[in-house]
CSV table of C-alpha atoms in Angstrom, one decimal:
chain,number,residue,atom,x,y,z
U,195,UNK,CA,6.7,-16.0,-26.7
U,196,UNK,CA,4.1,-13.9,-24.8
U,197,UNK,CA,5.2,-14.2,-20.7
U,198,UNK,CA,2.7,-12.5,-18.4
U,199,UNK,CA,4.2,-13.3,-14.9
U,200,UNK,CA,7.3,-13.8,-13.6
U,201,UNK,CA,9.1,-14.0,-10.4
U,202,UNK,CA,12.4,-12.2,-9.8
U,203,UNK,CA,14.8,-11.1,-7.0
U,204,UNK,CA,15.7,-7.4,-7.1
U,205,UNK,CA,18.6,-5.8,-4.5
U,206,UNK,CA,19.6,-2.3,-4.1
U,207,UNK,CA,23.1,-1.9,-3.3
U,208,UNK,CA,24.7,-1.2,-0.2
U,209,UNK,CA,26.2,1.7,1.0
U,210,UNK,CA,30.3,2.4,0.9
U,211,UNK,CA,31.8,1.7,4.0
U,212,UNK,CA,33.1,4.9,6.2
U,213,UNK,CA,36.8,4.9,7.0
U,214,UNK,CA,39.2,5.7,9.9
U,215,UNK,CA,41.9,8.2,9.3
U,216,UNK,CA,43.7,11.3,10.7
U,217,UNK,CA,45.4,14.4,9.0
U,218,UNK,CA,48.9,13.9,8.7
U,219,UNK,CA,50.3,17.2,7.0
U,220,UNK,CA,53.3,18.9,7.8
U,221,UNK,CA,51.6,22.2,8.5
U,222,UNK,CA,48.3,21.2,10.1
U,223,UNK,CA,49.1,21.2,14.1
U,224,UNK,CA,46.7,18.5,15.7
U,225,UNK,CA,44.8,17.2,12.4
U,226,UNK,CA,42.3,15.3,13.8
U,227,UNK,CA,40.3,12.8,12.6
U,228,UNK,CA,39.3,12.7,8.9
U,229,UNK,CA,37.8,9.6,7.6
U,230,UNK,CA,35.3,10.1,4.7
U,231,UNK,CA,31.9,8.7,4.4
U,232,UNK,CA,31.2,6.0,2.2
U,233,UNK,CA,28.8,6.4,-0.9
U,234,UNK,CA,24.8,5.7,-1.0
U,235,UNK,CA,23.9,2.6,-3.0
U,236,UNK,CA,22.0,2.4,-6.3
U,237,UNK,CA,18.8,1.8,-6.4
U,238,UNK,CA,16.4,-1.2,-8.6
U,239,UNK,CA,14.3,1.0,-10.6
U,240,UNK,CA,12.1,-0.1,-12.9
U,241,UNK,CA,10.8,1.9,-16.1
U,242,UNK,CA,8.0,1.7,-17.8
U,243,UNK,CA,9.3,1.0,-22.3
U,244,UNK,CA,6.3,1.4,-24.5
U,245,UNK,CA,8.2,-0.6,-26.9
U,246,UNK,CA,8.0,-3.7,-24.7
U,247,UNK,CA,4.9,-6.0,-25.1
U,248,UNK,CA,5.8,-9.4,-23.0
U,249,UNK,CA,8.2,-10.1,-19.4
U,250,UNK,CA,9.7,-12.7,-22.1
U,251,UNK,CA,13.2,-11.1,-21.1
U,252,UNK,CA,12.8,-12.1,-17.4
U,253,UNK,CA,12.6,-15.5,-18.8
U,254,UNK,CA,16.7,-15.0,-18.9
U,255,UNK,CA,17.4,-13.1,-15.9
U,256,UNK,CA,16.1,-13.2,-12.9
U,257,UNK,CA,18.4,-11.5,-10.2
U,258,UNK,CA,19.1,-7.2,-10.6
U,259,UNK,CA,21.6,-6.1,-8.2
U,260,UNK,CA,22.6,-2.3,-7.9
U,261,UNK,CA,26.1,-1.4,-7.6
U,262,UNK,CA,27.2,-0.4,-4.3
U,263,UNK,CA,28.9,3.1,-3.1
U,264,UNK,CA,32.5,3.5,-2.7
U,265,UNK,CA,34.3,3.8,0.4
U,266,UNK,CA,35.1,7.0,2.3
U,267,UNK,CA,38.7,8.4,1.6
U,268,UNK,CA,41.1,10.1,3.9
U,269,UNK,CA,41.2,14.2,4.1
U,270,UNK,CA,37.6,13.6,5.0
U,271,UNK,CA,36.5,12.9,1.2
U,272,UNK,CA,33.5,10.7,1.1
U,273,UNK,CA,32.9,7.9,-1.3
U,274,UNK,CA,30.9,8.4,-4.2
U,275,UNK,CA,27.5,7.3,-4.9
U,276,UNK,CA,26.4,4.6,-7.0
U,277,UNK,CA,24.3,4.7,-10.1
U,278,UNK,CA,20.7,3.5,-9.7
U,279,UNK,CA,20.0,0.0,-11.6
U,280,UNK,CA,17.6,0.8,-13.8
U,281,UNK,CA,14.8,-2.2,-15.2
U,282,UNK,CA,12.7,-2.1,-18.7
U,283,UNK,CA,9.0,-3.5,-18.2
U,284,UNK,CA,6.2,-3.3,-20.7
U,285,UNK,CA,3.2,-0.9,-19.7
U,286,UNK,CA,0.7,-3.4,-17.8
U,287,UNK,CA,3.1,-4.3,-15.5
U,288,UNK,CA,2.2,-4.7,-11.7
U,289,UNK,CA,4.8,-5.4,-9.2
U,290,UNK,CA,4.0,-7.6,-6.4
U,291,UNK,CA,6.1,-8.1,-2.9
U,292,UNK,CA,5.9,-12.3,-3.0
U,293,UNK,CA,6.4,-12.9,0.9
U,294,UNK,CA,3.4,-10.2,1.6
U,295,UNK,CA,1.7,-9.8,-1.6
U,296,UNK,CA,1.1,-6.1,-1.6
U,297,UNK,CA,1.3,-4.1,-4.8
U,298,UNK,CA,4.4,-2.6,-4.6
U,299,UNK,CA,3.6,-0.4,-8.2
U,300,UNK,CA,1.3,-0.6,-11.0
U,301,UNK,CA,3.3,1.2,-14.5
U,302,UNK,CA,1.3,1.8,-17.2
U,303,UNK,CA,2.5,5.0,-18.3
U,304,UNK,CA,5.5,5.0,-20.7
U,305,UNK,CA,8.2,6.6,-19.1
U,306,UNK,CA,6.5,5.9,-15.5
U,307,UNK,CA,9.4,5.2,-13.0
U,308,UNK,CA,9.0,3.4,-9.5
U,309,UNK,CA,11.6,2.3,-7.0
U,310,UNK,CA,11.4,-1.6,-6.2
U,311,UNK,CA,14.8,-2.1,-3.7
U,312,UNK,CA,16.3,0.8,-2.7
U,313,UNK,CA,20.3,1.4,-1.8
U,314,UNK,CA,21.6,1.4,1.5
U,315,UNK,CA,23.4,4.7,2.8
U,316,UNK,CA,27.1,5.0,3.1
U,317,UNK,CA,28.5,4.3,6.6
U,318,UNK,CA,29.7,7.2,8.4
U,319,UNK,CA,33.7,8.1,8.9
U,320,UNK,CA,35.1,9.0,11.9
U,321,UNK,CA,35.0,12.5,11.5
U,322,UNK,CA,31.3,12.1,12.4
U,323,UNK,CA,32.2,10.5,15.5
U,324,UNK,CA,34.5,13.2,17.2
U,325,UNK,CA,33.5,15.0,20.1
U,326,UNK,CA,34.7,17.0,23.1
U,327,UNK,CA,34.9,14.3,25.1
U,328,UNK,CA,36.4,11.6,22.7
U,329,UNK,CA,38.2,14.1,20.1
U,330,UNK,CA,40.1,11.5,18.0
U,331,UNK,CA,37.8,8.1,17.3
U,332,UNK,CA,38.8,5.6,16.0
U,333,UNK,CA,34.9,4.3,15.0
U,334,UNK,CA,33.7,3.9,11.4
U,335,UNK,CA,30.2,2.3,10.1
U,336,UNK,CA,30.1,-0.1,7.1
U,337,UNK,CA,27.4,0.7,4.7
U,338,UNK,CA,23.9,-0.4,5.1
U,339,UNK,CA,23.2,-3.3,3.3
U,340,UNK,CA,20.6,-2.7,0.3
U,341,UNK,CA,16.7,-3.2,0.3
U,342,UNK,CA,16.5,-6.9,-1.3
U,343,UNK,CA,13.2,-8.9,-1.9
U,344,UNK,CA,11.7,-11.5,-4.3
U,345,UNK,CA,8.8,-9.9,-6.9
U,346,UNK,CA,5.9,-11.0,-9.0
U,347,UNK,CA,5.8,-9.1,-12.3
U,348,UNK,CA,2.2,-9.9,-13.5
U,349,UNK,CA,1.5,-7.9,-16.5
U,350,UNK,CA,-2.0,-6.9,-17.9
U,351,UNK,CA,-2.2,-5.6,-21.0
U,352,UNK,CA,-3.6,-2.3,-22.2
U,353,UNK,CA,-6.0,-2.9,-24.6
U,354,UNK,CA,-9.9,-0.6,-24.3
U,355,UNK,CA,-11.9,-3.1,-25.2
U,356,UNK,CA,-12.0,-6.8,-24.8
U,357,UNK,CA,-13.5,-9.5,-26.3
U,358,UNK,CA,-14.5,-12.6,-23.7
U,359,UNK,CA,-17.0,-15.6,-24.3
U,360,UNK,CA,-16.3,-19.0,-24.0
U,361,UNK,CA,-13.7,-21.0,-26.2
U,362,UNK,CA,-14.5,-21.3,-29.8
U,363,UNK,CA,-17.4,-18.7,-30.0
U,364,UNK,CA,-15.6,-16.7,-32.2
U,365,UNK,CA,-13.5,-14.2,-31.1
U,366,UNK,CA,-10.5,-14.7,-32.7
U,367,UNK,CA,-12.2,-14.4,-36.0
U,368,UNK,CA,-13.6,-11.2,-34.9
U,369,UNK,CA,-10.0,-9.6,-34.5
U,370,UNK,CA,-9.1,-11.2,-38.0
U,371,UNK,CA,-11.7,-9.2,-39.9
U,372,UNK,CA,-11.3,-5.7,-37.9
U,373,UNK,CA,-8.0,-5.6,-38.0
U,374,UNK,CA,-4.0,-6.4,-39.2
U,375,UNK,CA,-3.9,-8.8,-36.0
U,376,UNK,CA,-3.6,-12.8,-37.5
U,377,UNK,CA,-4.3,-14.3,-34.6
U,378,UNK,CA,-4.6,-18.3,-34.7
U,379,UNK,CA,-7.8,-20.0,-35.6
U,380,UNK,CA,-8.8,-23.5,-35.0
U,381,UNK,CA,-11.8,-25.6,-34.6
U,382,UNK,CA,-10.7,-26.7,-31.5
U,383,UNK,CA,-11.0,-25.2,-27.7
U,384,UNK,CA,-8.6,-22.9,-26.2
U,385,UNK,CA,-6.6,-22.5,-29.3
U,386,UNK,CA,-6.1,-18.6,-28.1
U,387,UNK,CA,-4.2,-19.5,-24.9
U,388,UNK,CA,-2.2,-16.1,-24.9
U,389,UNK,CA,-4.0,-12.8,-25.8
U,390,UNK,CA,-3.8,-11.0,-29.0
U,391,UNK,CA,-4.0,-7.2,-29.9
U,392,UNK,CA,-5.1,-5.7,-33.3
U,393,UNK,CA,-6.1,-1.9,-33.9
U,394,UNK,CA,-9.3,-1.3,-35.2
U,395,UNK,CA,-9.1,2.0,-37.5
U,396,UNK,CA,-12.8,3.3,-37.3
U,397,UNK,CA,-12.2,6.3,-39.3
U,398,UNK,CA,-9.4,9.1,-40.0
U,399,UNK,CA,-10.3,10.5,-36.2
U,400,UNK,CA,-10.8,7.5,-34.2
U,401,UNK,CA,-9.4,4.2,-33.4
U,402,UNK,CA,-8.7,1.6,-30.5
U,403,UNK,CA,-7.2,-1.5,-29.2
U,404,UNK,CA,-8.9,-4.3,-29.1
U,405,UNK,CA,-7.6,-7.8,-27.2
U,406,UNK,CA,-8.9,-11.2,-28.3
U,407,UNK,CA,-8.6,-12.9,-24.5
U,408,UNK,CA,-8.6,-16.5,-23.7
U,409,UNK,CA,-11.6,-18.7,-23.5
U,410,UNK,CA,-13.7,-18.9,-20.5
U,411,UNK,CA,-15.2,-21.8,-19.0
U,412,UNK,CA,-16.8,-22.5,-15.5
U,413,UNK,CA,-14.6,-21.7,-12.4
U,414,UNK,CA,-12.0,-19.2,-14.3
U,415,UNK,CA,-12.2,-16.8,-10.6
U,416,UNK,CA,-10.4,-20.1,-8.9
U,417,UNK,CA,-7.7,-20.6,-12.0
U,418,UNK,CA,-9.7,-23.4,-13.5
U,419,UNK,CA,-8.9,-23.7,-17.7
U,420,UNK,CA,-6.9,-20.6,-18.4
U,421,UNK,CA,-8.9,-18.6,-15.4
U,422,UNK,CA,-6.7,-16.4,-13.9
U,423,UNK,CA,-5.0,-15.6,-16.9
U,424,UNK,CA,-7.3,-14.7,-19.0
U,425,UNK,CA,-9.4,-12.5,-16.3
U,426,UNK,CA,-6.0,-10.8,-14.8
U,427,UNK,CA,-5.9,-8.6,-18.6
U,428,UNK,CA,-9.3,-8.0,-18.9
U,429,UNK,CA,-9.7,-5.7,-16.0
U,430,UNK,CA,-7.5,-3.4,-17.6
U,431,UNK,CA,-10.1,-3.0,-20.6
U,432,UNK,CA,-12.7,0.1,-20.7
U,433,UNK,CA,-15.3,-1.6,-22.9
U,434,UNK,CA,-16.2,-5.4,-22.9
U,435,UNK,CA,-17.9,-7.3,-25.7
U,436,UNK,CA,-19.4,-9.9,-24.8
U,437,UNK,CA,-19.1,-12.9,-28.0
U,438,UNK,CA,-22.0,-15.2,-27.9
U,439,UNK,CA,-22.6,-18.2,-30.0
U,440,UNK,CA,-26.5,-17.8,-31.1
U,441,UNK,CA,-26.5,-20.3,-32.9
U,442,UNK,CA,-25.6,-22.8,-30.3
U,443,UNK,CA,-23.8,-24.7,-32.3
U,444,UNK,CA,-21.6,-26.5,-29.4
U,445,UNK,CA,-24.7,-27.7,-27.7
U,446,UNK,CA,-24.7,-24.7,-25.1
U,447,UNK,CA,-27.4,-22.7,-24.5
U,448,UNK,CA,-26.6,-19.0,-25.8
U,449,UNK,CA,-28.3,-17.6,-22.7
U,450,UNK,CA,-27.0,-19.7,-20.1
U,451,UNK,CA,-23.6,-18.7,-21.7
U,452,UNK,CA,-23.9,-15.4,-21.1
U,453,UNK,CA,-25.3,-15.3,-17.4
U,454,UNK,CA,-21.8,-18.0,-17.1
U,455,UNK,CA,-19.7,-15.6,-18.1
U,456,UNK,CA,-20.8,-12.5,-16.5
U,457,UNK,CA,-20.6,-14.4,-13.4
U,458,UNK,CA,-17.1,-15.7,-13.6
U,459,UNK,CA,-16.4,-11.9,-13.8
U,460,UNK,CA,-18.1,-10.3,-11.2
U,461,UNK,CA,-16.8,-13.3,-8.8
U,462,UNK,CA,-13.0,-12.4,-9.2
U,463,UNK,CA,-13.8,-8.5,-9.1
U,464,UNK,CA,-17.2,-6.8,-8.3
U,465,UNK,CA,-16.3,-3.8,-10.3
U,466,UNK,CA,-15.8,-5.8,-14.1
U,467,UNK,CA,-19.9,-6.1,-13.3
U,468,UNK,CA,-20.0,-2.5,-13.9
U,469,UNK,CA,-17.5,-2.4,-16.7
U,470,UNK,CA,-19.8,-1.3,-20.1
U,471,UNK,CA,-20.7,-4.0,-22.1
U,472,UNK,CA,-22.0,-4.7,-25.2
U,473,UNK,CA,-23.1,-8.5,-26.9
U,474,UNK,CA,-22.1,-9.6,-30.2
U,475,UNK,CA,-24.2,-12.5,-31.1
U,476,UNK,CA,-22.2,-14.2,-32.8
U,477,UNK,CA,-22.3,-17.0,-35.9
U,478,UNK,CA,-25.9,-15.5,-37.3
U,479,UNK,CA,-25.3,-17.2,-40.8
U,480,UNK,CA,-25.3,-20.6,-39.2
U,481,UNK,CA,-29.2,-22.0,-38.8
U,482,UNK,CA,-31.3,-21.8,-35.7
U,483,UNK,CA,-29.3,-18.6,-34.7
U,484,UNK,CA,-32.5,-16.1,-35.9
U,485,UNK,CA,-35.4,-18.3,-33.1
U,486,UNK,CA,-32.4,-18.2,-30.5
U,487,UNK,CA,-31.7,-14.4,-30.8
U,488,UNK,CA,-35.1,-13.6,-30.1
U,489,UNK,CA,-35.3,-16.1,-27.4
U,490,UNK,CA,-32.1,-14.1,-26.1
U,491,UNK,CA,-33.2,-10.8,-27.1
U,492,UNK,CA,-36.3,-11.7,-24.4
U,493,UNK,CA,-34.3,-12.7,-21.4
U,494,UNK,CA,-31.9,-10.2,-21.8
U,495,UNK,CA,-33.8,-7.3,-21.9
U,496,UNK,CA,-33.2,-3.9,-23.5
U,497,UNK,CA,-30.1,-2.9,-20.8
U,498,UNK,CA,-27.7,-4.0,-22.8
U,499,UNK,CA,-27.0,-3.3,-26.4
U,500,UNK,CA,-27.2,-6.6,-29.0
U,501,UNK,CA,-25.3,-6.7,-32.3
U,502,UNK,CA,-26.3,-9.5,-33.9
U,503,UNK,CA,-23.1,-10.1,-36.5
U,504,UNK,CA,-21.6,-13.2,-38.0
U,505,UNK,CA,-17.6,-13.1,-38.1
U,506,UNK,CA,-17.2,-15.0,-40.8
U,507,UNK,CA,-19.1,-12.9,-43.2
U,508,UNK,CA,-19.0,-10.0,-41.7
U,509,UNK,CA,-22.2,-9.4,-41.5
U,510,UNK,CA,-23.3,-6.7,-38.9
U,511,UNK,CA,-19.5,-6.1,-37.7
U,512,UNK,CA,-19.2,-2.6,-39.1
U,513,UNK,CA,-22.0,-1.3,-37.1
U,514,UNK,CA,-21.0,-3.1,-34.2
U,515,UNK,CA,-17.0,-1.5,-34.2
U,516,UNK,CA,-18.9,2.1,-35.1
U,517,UNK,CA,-21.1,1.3,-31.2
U,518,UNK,CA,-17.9,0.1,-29.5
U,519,UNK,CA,-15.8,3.3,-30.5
U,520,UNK,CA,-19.0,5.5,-29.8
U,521,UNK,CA,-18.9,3.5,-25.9
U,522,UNK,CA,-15.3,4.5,-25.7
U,523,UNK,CA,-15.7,8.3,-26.0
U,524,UNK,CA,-18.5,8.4,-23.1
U,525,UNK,CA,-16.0,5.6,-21.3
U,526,UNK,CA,-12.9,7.1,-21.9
U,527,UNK,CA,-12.9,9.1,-18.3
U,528,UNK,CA,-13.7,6.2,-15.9
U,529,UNK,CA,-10.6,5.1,-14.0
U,530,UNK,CA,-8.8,1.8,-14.0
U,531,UNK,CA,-9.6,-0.3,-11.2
U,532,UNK,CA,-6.2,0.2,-10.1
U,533,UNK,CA,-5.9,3.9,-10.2
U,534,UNK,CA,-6.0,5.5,-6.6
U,535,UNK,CA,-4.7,8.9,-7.7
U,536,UNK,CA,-6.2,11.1,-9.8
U,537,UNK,CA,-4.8,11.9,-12.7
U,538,UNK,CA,-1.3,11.8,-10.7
U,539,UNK,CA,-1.6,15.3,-9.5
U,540,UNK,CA,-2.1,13.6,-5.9
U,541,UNK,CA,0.4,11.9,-4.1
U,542,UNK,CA,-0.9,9.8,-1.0
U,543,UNK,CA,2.0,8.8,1.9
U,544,UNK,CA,1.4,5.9,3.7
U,545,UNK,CA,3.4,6.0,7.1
U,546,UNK,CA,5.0,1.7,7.5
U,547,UNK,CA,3.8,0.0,10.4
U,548,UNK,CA,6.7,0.5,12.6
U,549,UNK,CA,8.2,-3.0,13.9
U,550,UNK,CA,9.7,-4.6,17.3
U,551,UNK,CA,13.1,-3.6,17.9
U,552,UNK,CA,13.9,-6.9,18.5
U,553,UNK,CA,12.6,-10.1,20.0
U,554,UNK,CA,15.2,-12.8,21.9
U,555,UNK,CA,14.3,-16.8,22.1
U,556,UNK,CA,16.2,-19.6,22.7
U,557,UNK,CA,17.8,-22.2,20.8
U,558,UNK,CA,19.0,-24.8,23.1
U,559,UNK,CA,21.9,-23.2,24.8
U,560,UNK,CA,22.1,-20.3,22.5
U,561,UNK,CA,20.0,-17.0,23.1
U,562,UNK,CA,18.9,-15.3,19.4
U,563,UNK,CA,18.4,-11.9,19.0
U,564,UNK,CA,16.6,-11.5,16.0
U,565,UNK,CA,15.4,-8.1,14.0
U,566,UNK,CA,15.7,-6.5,11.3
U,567,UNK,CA,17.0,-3.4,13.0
U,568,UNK,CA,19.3,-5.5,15.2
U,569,UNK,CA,20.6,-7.5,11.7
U,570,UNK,CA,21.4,-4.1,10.4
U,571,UNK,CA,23.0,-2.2,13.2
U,572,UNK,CA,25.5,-6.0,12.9
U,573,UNK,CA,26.2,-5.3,9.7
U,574,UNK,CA,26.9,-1.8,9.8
U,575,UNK,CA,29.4,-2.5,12.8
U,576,UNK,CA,33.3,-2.9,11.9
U,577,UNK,CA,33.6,-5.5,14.3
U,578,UNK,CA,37.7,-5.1,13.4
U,579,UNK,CA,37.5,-2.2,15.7
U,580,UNK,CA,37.6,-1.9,19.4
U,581,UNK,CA,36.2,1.1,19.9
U,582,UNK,CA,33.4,0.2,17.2
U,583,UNK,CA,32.7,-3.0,19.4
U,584,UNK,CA,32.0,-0.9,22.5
U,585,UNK,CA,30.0,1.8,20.7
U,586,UNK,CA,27.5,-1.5,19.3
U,587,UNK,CA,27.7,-3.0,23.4
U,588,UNK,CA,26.3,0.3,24.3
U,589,UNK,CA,23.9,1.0,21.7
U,590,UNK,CA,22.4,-2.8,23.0
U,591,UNK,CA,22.6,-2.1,26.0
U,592,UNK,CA,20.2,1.3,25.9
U,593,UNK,CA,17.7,-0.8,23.8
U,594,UNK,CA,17.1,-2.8,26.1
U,595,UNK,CA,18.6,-5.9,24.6
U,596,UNK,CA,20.6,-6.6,28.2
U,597,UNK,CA,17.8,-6.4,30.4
U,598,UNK,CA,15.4,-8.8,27.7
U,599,UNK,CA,18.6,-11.1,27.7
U,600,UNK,CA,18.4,-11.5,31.4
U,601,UNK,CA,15.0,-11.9,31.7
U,602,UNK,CA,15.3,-15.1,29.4
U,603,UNK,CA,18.1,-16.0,31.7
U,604,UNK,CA,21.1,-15.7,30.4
U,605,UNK,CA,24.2,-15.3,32.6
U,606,UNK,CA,27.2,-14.4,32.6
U,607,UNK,CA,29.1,-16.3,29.6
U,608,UNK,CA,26.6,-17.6,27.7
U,609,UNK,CA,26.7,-17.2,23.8
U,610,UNK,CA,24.2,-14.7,21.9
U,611,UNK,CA,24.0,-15.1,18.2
U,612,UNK,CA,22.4,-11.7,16.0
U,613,UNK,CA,22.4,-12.9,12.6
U,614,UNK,CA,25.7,-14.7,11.7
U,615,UNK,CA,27.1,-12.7,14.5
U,616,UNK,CA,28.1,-14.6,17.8
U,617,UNK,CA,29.7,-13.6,21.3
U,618,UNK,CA,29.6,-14.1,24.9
U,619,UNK,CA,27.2,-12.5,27.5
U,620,UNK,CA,29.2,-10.6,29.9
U,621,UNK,CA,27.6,-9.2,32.9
């Protein structure tokens, strides 16, 4: 089964909790506090496995979850880290945040690593709290909670040249004859609904990849027919060829086809219009298709290179694999449409678009605090703890959540909720 998008959940695991605690030895006058930290968590990281062709295996399992870190110890030992969570994904794959839709990585490389949700830090122990003024505290974070998030894995294949036309004008039959691949052949439309890839071995010295891609019919940039699917793997190719059928023998006209097609691509990216391109015109041993090559030949021009071949035969298919490798050599350079470093010697660090604090509403008689920094500084809060309690009322208060609380009127009493936490306003 060939899968080429999937949606997942991914969560990085939270930190270990920090601990209270104080010395207690025989011999150690006025111990002090000495609560451990707690461990980071592990990390979602997803590898790139050459030997992986489809998602198929996210078919089975959708949700990774990291391990979290383990809890501080006493004697001011800290928690050990947990082991990052680490994901298998063909080369292809790009991973897409599916609230905001930015490309979170693109992996094409074997071996190419990228962190999708990463681990929360451990909480801190008390020893971390103790100052002159307040030499034994009793306060102790829990762990940050993980990164988590929902993904699109949409993967593209790697293949340098593709083959694209509309269904039924030949192209699986062109794979057949130029290489191992057996890809399925019927005279029927859109019987390639998946794409197929077969090396071509030119000579001892050079070879490629080559992807039979599905048919392509009016309105493909909008997801009409097999659109989307089809054109999402062709932009990874470096070389297209362009299968026409000359001999126009489902009623289409060969040129009309073409200026179709080229269309469809350049409307879901501009930059597949200046992807090199050859035309196989395809079907030659069928009649009619010598008077409609040189019709073709004369609206096309002399831009673009025309192989006139017939599949089936294999006549003229030689000469046209023998063009397509010599394209690749002078092609081999020009970046992917996704690649925004070059040659990964340059590393670019976007700064994130820092966030409000915090923003309060109401909710009939209840006054929300909502945030994501608010959310987490609740979490990370042993609200078992006294002293813990005060050190979060003060922390609010200096953000400014007290004096946004009051200008929203609430008094004195009223409840506040910050995530599933609830209490009272108290003036």
């Amino acid at each position: 089964m060939f899968v080429d998008s999937v949606k997942v959940y991914v969560k990085g695991g939270d930190g270990g909790n920090g601990i209270v605690a104080f010395r207690r030895e025989k011999y150690v006058p006025q111990g002090g506090p000495a609560g451990g930290d707690g461990g980071r968590g592990g990390d979602v990281v997803f590898v790139v496995d050459e030997g992986l062709r489809t998602l198929v295996d996210f078919r089975y399992q959708r949700h990774f979850k990291a391990a979290r870190g383990e809890n501080g110890r006493p004697k001011g030992q800290h928690g050990a880290g947990a082991e990052d969570l680490v994901v298998r994904v063909p080369p292809g794959t790009t991973v897409i945040d599916d609230d905001t839709g930015q490309v979170i990585a693109d992996l094409t490389v074997n071996g190419q690593r990228a962190v999708i949700a990463k681990g929360g830090r451990g909480g801190r122990g008390n020893i971390r709290f103790a100052t002159p003024v307040n030499p034994a505290p009793e306060i102790a974070e829990n762990g940050e909670p993980g990164q988590e998030r929902y993904v699109r894995l949409e993967l593209k294949v790697l293949a340098d040249v593709g083959l694209v036309g509309f269904p039924s004008v030949g192209k699986s039959t062109l794979l057949s004859v130029v290489s191992a691949a057996r890809p399925k052949i019927a005279a029927y439309h859109f019987t390639t609904i998946t794409p197929n890839l077969g090396v071509v071995d030119i000579d001892e010295e050079r070879s490629f990849v080559m992807a039979d891609l599905p048919g392509l019919i009016e309105g493909a940039h909008e997801g009409v027919g097999l659109g989307h699917q089809f054109l999402r793997h062709v932009e990874r190719t470096r070389v297209i060829v362009h299968v026409i059928d000359i001999a126009g023998s489902e009623g289409r006209d060969p040129y009309e086809d073409y200026i179709q097609i080229n269309e469809e691509l350049k409307l879901y990216n501009k930059k597949l219009e200046e992807r090199p391109q050859i035309i196989a015109a395809n079907k030659m041993d069928l009649p009619g298709a010598e008077e409609n090559l040189r019709e073709f030949r004369k609206k096309v021009g002399d831009d673009i290179p025309i192989y006139p071949i017939s599949a089936a035969t294999k006549q003229g298919v030689r000469e046209l694999m023998y063009k397509v490798a010599d394209m690749l050599e002078h092609t081999s350079r020009i970046p992917l449409i996704e690649d925004v470093a070059d040659e990964g010697t340059t590393v670019v660090y976007k700064a994130e678009q820092e966030q409000e604090p915090f923003t309060v509403r109401r909710e009939n008689e209840i006054f929300v605090v909502e945030g994501e920094k608010m959310e987490k500084l609740v979490k990370m809060t042993n609200l078992n703890s006294r002293d813990s309690i005060q050190r979060f009322a003060r922390m609010m208060r200096n953000m400014g959540v007290d004096d946004a609380l009051r200008e929203k009127g609430a008094q004195n009493g009223d409840i506040v909720r910050i995530g599933k936490f609830e209490f009272e306003f108290v003036e």
